[in-house]
mmCIF file with all atom_site columns, C-alpha atoms in Angstrom:
data_model
loop_
_atom_site.group_PDB
_atom_site.id
_atom_site.type_symbol
_atom_site.label_atom_id
_atom_site.label_alt_id
_atom_site.label_comp_id
_atom_site.label_asym_id
_atom_site.label_entity_id
_atom_site.label_seq_id
_atom_site.pdbx_PDB_ins_code
_atom_site.Cartn_x
_atom_site.Cartn_y
_atom_site.Cartn_z
_atom_site.occupancy
_atom_site.B_iso_or_equiv
_atom_site.pdbx_formal_charge
_atom_site.auth_seq_id
_atom_site.auth_comp_id
_atom_site.auth_asym_id
_atom_site.auth_atom_id
_atom_site.pdbx_PDB_model_num
ATOM 1   C CA . MET A 1 1   ? -21.036 -74.561  -140.504 1.00 0.00 ? 1   MET A CA 1
ATOM 2   C CA . SER A 1 2   ? -19.023 -71.584  -139.319 1.00 0.00 ? 2   SER A CA 1
ATOM 3   C CA . SER A 1 3   ? -15.325 -71.384  -139.997 1.00 0.00 ? 3   SER A CA 1
ATOM 4   C CA . SER A 1 4   ? -14.584 -71.700  -136.259 1.00 0.00 ? 4   SER A CA 1
ATOM 5   C CA . ASN A 1 5   ? -16.677 -74.906  -136.081 1.00 0.00 ? 5   ASN A CA 1
ATOM 6   C CA . MET A 1 6   ? -14.871 -76.263  -139.120 1.00 0.00 ? 6   MET A CA 1
ATOM 7   C CA . ALA A 1 7   ? -11.516 -75.437  -137.518 1.00 0.00 ? 7   ALA A CA 1
ATOM 8   C CA . VAL A 1 8   ? -12.508 -77.256  -134.315 1.00 0.00 ? 8   VAL A CA 1
ATOM 9   C CA . GLN A 1 9   ? -13.753 -80.255  -136.278 1.00 0.00 ? 9   GLN A CA 1
ATOM 10  C CA . SER A 1 10  ? -10.535 -80.380  -138.288 1.00 0.00 ? 10  SER A CA 1
ATOM 11  C CA . GLN A 1 11  ? -8.419  -80.083  -135.145 1.00 0.00 ? 11  GLN A CA 1
ATOM 12  C CA . ILE A 1 12  ? -10.293 -82.912  -133.390 1.00 0.00 ? 12  ILE A CA 1
ATOM 13  C CA . SER A 1 13  ? -10.170 -85.125  -136.485 1.00 0.00 ? 13  SER A CA 1
ATOM 14  C CA . ARG A 1 14  ? -6.376  -84.856  -136.490 1.00 0.00 ? 14  ARG A CA 1
ATOM 15  C CA . MET A 1 15  ? -6.027  -85.775  -132.804 1.00 0.00 ? 15  MET A CA 1
ATOM 16  C CA . THR A 1 16  ? -4.748  -89.255  -132.080 1.00 0.00 ? 16  THR A CA 1
ATOM 17  C CA . VAL A 1 17  ? -6.842  -91.984  -130.561 1.00 0.00 ? 17  VAL A CA 1
ATOM 18  C CA . GLY A 1 18  ? -4.144  -92.310  -127.894 1.00 0.00 ? 18  GLY A CA 1
ATOM 19  C CA . ALA A 1 19  ? -4.871  -88.764  -126.740 1.00 0.00 ? 19  ALA A CA 1
ATOM 20  C CA . VAL A 1 20  ? -8.562  -89.457  -126.161 1.00 0.00 ? 20  VAL A CA 1
ATOM 21  C CA . MET A 1 21  ? -8.775  -93.140  -125.227 1.00 0.00 ? 21  MET A CA 1
ATOM 22  C CA . GLU A 1 22  ? -9.657  -94.442  -121.779 1.00 0.00 ? 22  GLU A CA 1
ATOM 23  C CA . ARG A 1 23  ? -6.486  -95.996  -120.396 1.00 0.00 ? 23  ARG A CA 1
ATOM 24  C CA . GLU A 1 24  ? -8.022  -97.897  -117.489 1.00 0.00 ? 24  GLU A CA 1
ATOM 25  C CA . VAL A 1 25  ? -9.881  -100.713 -119.177 1.00 0.00 ? 25  VAL A CA 1
ATOM 26  C CA . THR A 1 26  ? -11.856 -103.404 -117.395 1.00 0.00 ? 26  THR A CA 1
ATOM 27  C CA . THR A 1 27  ? -10.912 -106.729 -118.962 1.00 0.00 ? 27  THR A CA 1
ATOM 28  C CA . ALA A 1 28  ? -11.504 -110.422 -118.440 1.00 0.00 ? 28  ALA A CA 1
ATOM 29  C CA . SER A 1 29  ? -9.523  -113.550 -119.154 1.00 0.00 ? 29  SER A CA 1
ATOM 30  C CA . PRO A 1 30  ? -10.598 -116.184 -121.680 1.00 0.00 ? 30  PRO A CA 1
ATOM 31  C CA . GLN A 1 31  ? -11.496 -118.440 -118.719 1.00 0.00 ? 31  GLN A CA 1
ATOM 32  C CA . ALA A 1 32  ? -13.886 -115.908 -117.118 1.00 0.00 ? 32  ALA A CA 1
ATOM 33  C CA . LYS A 1 33  ? -17.414 -117.244 -116.665 1.00 0.00 ? 33  LYS A CA 1
ATOM 34  C CA . GLY A 1 34  ? -20.225 -115.587 -118.559 1.00 0.00 ? 34  GLY A CA 1
ATOM 35  C CA . SER A 1 35  ? -21.880 -114.638 -115.282 1.00 0.00 ? 35  SER A CA 1
ATOM 36  C CA . ALA A 1 36  ? -18.770 -112.720 -114.170 1.00 0.00 ? 36  ALA A CA 1
ATOM 37  C CA . ILE A 1 37  ? -18.679 -110.854 -117.469 1.00 0.00 ? 37  ILE A CA 1
ATOM 38  C CA . ALA A 1 38  ? -22.395 -110.072 -117.160 1.00 0.00 ? 38  ALA A CA 1
ATOM 39  C CA . ARG A 1 39  ? -21.734 -108.522 -113.729 1.00 0.00 ? 39  ARG A CA 1
ATOM 40  C CA . LEU A 1 40  ? -19.067 -106.288 -115.298 1.00 0.00 ? 40  LEU A CA 1
ATOM 41  C CA . MET A 1 41  ? -21.581 -105.178 -117.895 1.00 0.00 ? 41  MET A CA 1
ATOM 42  C CA . LEU A 1 42  ? -24.036 -104.191 -115.173 1.00 0.00 ? 42  LEU A CA 1
ATOM 43  C CA . GLU A 1 43  ? -21.451 -101.574 -114.193 1.00 0.00 ? 43  GLU A CA 1
ATOM 44  C CA . GLY A 1 44  ? -21.942 -99.858  -117.538 1.00 0.00 ? 44  GLY A CA 1
ATOM 45  C CA . PHE A 1 45  ? -19.700 -101.755 -119.931 1.00 0.00 ? 45  PHE A CA 1
ATOM 46  C CA . GLY A 1 46  ? -21.421 -102.898 -123.122 1.00 0.00 ? 46  GLY A CA 1
ATOM 47  C CA . GLY A 1 47  ? -18.442 -104.972 -124.151 1.00 0.00 ? 47  GLY A CA 1
ATOM 48  C CA . VAL A 1 48  ? -15.504 -106.440 -122.291 1.00 0.00 ? 48  VAL A CA 1
ATOM 49  C CA . PRO A 1 49  ? -12.102 -106.945 -123.929 1.00 0.00 ? 49  PRO A CA 1
ATOM 50  C CA . ILE A 1 50  ? -10.688 -110.413 -123.348 1.00 0.00 ? 50  ILE A CA 1
ATOM 51  C CA . VAL A 1 51  ? -6.932  -110.502 -122.803 1.00 0.00 ? 51  VAL A CA 1
ATOM 52  C CA . ASP A 1 52  ? -4.353  -113.218 -122.279 1.00 0.00 ? 52  ASP A CA 1
ATOM 53  C CA . ALA A 1 53  ? -1.807  -113.349 -119.447 1.00 0.00 ? 53  ALA A CA 1
ATOM 54  C CA . GLN A 1 54  ? 0.424   -110.827 -121.281 1.00 0.00 ? 54  GLN A CA 1
ATOM 55  C CA . ARG A 1 55  ? -2.575  -108.472 -121.684 1.00 0.00 ? 55  ARG A CA 1
ATOM 56  C CA . ARG A 1 56  ? -2.732  -109.081 -125.436 1.00 0.00 ? 56  ARG A CA 1
ATOM 57  C CA . LEU A 1 57  ? -6.198  -108.638 -126.885 1.00 0.00 ? 57  LEU A CA 1
ATOM 58  C CA . VAL A 1 58  ? -7.637  -112.016 -127.911 1.00 0.00 ? 58  VAL A CA 1
ATOM 59  C CA . GLY A 1 59  ? -11.340 -111.202 -128.154 1.00 0.00 ? 59  GLY A CA 1
ATOM 60  C CA . VAL A 1 60  ? -14.327 -109.193 -127.017 1.00 0.00 ? 60  VAL A CA 1
ATOM 61  C CA . VAL A 1 61  ? -17.549 -110.288 -125.320 1.00 0.00 ? 61  VAL A CA 1
ATOM 62  C CA . THR A 1 62  ? -20.550 -108.018 -125.832 1.00 0.00 ? 62  THR A CA 1
ATOM 63  C CA . GLU A 1 63  ? -24.017 -107.780 -124.337 1.00 0.00 ? 63  GLU A CA 1
ATOM 64  C CA . HIS A 1 64  ? -25.246 -109.318 -127.593 1.00 0.00 ? 64  HIS A CA 1
ATOM 65  C CA . ASP A 1 65  ? -23.034 -112.384 -127.039 1.00 0.00 ? 65  ASP A CA 1
ATOM 66  C CA . LEU A 1 66  ? -24.435 -112.892 -123.539 1.00 0.00 ? 66  LEU A CA 1
ATOM 67  C CA . LEU A 1 67  ? -28.023 -112.398 -124.682 1.00 0.00 ? 67  LEU A CA 1
ATOM 68  C CA . THR A 1 68  ? -27.449 -115.050 -127.343 1.00 0.00 ? 68  THR A CA 1
ATOM 69  C CA . VAL A 1 69  ? -26.353 -117.492 -124.621 1.00 0.00 ? 69  VAL A CA 1
ATOM 70  C CA . ILE A 1 70  ? -29.429 -116.694 -122.557 1.00 0.00 ? 70  ILE A CA 1
ATOM 71  C CA . ASP A 1 71  ? -31.704 -117.016 -125.601 1.00 0.00 ? 71  ASP A CA 1
ATOM 72  C CA . ARG A 1 72  ? -30.289 -120.497 -126.244 1.00 0.00 ? 72  ARG A CA 1
ATOM 73  C CA . GLY A 1 73  ? -31.200 -121.496 -122.696 1.00 0.00 ? 73  GLY A CA 1
ATOM 74  C CA . THR A 1 74  ? -27.603 -121.920 -121.573 1.00 0.00 ? 74  THR A CA 1
ATOM 75  C CA . SER A 1 75  ? -26.481 -120.861 -118.115 1.00 0.00 ? 75  SER A CA 1
ATOM 76  C CA . LEU A 1 76  ? -24.035 -117.972 -118.008 1.00 0.00 ? 76  LEU A CA 1
ATOM 77  C CA . ASP A 1 77  ? -22.108 -120.014 -115.436 1.00 0.00 ? 77  ASP A CA 1
ATOM 78  C CA . GLY A 1 78  ? -21.804 -122.795 -117.993 1.00 0.00 ? 78  GLY A CA 1
ATOM 79  C CA . ILE A 1 79  ? -19.809 -120.831 -120.551 1.00 0.00 ? 79  ILE A CA 1
ATOM 80  C CA . THR A 1 80  ? -16.531 -118.940 -120.588 1.00 0.00 ? 80  THR A CA 1
ATOM 81  C CA . ALA A 1 81  ? -15.445 -115.872 -122.475 1.00 0.00 ? 81  ALA A CA 1
ATOM 82  C CA . GLU A 1 82  ? -13.439 -118.114 -124.777 1.00 0.00 ? 82  GLU A CA 1
ATOM 83  C CA . ASP A 1 83  ? -16.633 -119.976 -125.732 1.00 0.00 ? 83  ASP A CA 1
ATOM 84  C CA . ILE A 1 84  ? -18.492 -116.890 -126.922 1.00 0.00 ? 84  ILE A CA 1
ATOM 85  C CA . MET A 1 85  ? -16.020 -114.074 -127.599 1.00 0.00 ? 85  MET A CA 1
ATOM 86  C CA . SER A 1 86  ? -15.532 -112.514 -130.988 1.00 0.00 ? 86  SER A CA 1
ATOM 87  C CA . ARG A 1 87  ? -11.981 -113.462 -131.869 1.00 0.00 ? 87  ARG A CA 1
ATOM 88  C CA . ASN A 1 88  ? -9.602  -111.047 -133.558 1.00 0.00 ? 88  ASN A CA 1
ATOM 89  C CA . PRO A 1 89  ? -11.852 -108.043 -132.926 1.00 0.00 ? 89  PRO A CA 1
ATOM 90  C CA . TYR A 1 90  ? -11.314 -104.780 -134.691 1.00 0.00 ? 90  TYR A CA 1
ATOM 91  C CA . SER A 1 91  ? -8.660  -102.783 -132.863 1.00 0.00 ? 91  SER A CA 1
ATOM 92  C CA . LEU A 1 92  ? -6.468  -99.859  -133.733 1.00 0.00 ? 92  LEU A CA 1
ATOM 93  C CA . PRO A 1 93  ? -3.131  -98.389  -132.699 1.00 0.00 ? 93  PRO A CA 1
ATOM 94  C CA . PRO A 1 94  ? -2.994  -95.280  -130.511 1.00 0.00 ? 94  PRO A CA 1
ATOM 95  C CA . GLU A 1 95  ? -1.428  -93.329  -133.401 1.00 0.00 ? 95  GLU A CA 1
ATOM 96  C CA . SER A 1 96  ? -4.649  -93.577  -135.453 1.00 0.00 ? 96  SER A CA 1
ATOM 97  C CA . SER A 1 97  ? -6.482  -90.312  -136.000 1.00 0.00 ? 97  SER A CA 1
ATOM 98  C CA . VAL A 1 98  ? -9.830  -89.557  -134.428 1.00 0.00 ? 98  VAL A CA 1
ATOM 99  C CA . GLY A 1 99  ? -11.102 -88.701  -137.911 1.00 0.00 ? 99  GLY A CA 1
ATOM 100 C CA . THR A 1 100 ? -10.279 -92.214  -139.111 1.00 0.00 ? 100 THR A CA 1
ATOM 101 C CA . LEU A 1 101 ? -12.010 -93.705  -136.102 1.00 0.00 ? 101 LEU A CA 1
ATOM 102 C CA . VAL A 1 102 ? -15.145 -91.642  -136.757 1.00 0.00 ? 102 VAL A CA 1
ATOM 103 C CA . HIS A 1 103 ? -15.279 -93.141  -140.256 1.00 0.00 ? 103 HIS A CA 1
ATOM 104 C CA . VAL A 1 104 ? -14.786 -96.655  -138.856 1.00 0.00 ? 104 VAL A CA 1
ATOM 105 C CA . PHE A 1 105 ? -17.542 -96.159  -136.279 1.00 0.00 ? 105 PHE A CA 1
ATOM 106 C CA . ARG A 1 106 ? -19.958 -94.875  -138.930 1.00 0.00 ? 106 ARG A CA 1
ATOM 107 C CA . ALA A 1 107 ? -19.168 -97.616  -141.456 1.00 0.00 ? 107 ALA A CA 1
ATOM 108 C CA . SER A 1 108 ? -19.125 -100.532 -139.034 1.00 0.00 ? 108 SER A CA 1
ATOM 109 C CA . GLY A 1 109 ? -21.735 -99.850  -136.404 1.00 0.00 ? 109 GLY A CA 1
ATOM 110 C CA . LEU A 1 110 ? -19.134 -100.494 -133.699 1.00 0.00 ? 110 LEU A CA 1
ATOM 111 C CA . ILE A 1 111 ? -19.772 -98.759  -130.390 1.00 0.00 ? 111 ILE A CA 1
ATOM 112 C CA . ARG A 1 112 ? -16.272 -98.980  -128.973 1.00 0.00 ? 112 ARG A CA 1
ATOM 113 C CA . ALA A 1 113 ? -12.844 -100.032 -130.197 1.00 0.00 ? 113 ALA A CA 1
ATOM 114 C CA . PRO A 1 114 ? -9.925  -101.510 -128.261 1.00 0.00 ? 114 PRO A CA 1
ATOM 115 C CA . VAL A 1 115 ? -6.604  -99.742  -128.699 1.00 0.00 ? 115 VAL A CA 1
ATOM 116 C CA . VAL A 1 116 ? -3.511  -101.948 -128.898 1.00 0.00 ? 116 VAL A CA 1
ATOM 117 C CA . ASP A 1 117 ? 0.206   -101.328 -129.203 1.00 0.00 ? 117 ASP A CA 1
ATOM 118 C CA . ALA A 1 118 ? 2.423   -102.852 -131.899 1.00 0.00 ? 118 ALA A CA 1
ATOM 119 C CA . THR A 1 119 ? 2.632   -106.150 -129.980 1.00 0.00 ? 119 THR A CA 1
ATOM 120 C CA . GLY A 1 120 ? -1.139  -106.475 -129.564 1.00 0.00 ? 120 GLY A CA 1
ATOM 121 C CA . VAL A 1 121 ? -1.155  -105.444 -125.898 1.00 0.00 ? 121 VAL A CA 1
ATOM 122 C CA . LEU A 1 122 ? -4.337  -103.626 -124.877 1.00 0.00 ? 122 LEU A CA 1
ATOM 123 C CA . VAL A 1 123 ? -3.461  -100.052 -123.929 1.00 0.00 ? 123 VAL A CA 1
ATOM 124 C CA . GLY A 1 124 ? -6.901  -98.442  -123.974 1.00 0.00 ? 124 GLY A CA 1
ATOM 125 C CA . ILE A 1 125 ? -10.398 -98.294  -125.367 1.00 0.00 ? 125 ILE A CA 1
ATOM 126 C CA . VAL A 1 126 ? -12.328 -95.556  -127.098 1.00 0.00 ? 126 VAL A CA 1
ATOM 127 C CA . ALA A 1 127 ? -16.084 -95.327  -127.534 1.00 0.00 ? 127 ALA A CA 1
ATOM 128 C CA . ARG A 1 128 ? -18.345 -93.333  -129.808 1.00 0.00 ? 128 ARG A CA 1
ATOM 129 C CA . ARG A 1 129 ? -19.459 -91.366  -126.759 1.00 0.00 ? 129 ARG A CA 1
ATOM 130 C CA . ASP A 1 130 ? -15.821 -90.315  -126.092 1.00 0.00 ? 130 ASP A CA 1
ATOM 131 C CA . ILE A 1 131 ? -15.631 -88.790  -129.568 1.00 0.00 ? 131 ILE A CA 1
ATOM 132 C CA . LEU A 1 132 ? -18.992 -87.065  -129.165 1.00 0.00 ? 132 LEU A CA 1
ATOM 133 C CA . ARG A 1 133 ? -17.835 -85.648  -125.828 1.00 0.00 ? 133 ARG A CA 1
ATOM 134 C CA . LEU A 1 134 ? -14.781 -84.110  -127.548 1.00 0.00 ? 134 LEU A CA 1
ATOM 135 C CA . TYR A 1 135 ? -16.938 -82.316  -130.085 1.00 0.00 ? 135 TYR A CA 1
ATOM 136 C CA . VAL A 1 136 ? -19.528 -81.145  -127.553 1.00 0.00 ? 136 VAL A CA 1
ATOM 137 C CA . GLU A 1 137 ? -16.895 -79.843  -125.136 1.00 0.00 ? 137 GLU A CA 1
ATOM 138 C CA . ALA A 1 138 ? -15.016 -78.098  -127.928 1.00 0.00 ? 138 ALA A CA 1
ATOM 139 C CA . ALA A 1 139 ? -18.221 -76.461  -129.190 1.00 0.00 ? 139 ALA A CA 1
ATOM 140 C CA . GLU A 1 140 ? -19.068 -75.225  -125.694 1.00 0.00 ? 140 GLU A CA 1
ATOM 141 C CA . LYS A 1 141 ? -15.681 -73.616  -125.091 1.00 0.00 ? 141 LYS A CA 1
ATOM 142 C CA . PRO A 1 142 ? -15.846 -69.867  -125.404 1.00 0.00 ? 142 PRO A CA 1
ATOM 143 C CA . THR A 1 143 ? -13.831 -68.504  -128.300 1.00 0.00 ? 143 THR A CA 1
ATOM 144 C CA . SER A 1 144 ? -11.492 -65.625  -127.638 1.00 0.00 ? 144 SER A CA 1
#
């Protein structure tokens, strides 16, 4: 690896998650029907954060969760997010470094991670693809 690539990698690793996260996050309430969540996923979301009325993160529903419901022969209209969500999902504060998140993604197999403030309010989401985009774009920038 060239010294310029190492410098770029080091710079990106030190960036904060808050600087790279997606701030506009599609969410659902705990009472949302499975079919409504499935429709959100058809728009390209592999997981939907579940938030309460104060927008605090209470869970996540993934494609895997919905496929499990289907495999059991249950109607997606017959379940709610609260019935199938992963409670207390992994989340991180916006001050976390991108380098730390890369390690978490590699160790856990997570695809995306909700970003929450100190009170647990959802403020963003960051996906593995967002991190890859940072590195690719940085590598493609001409050096002066």
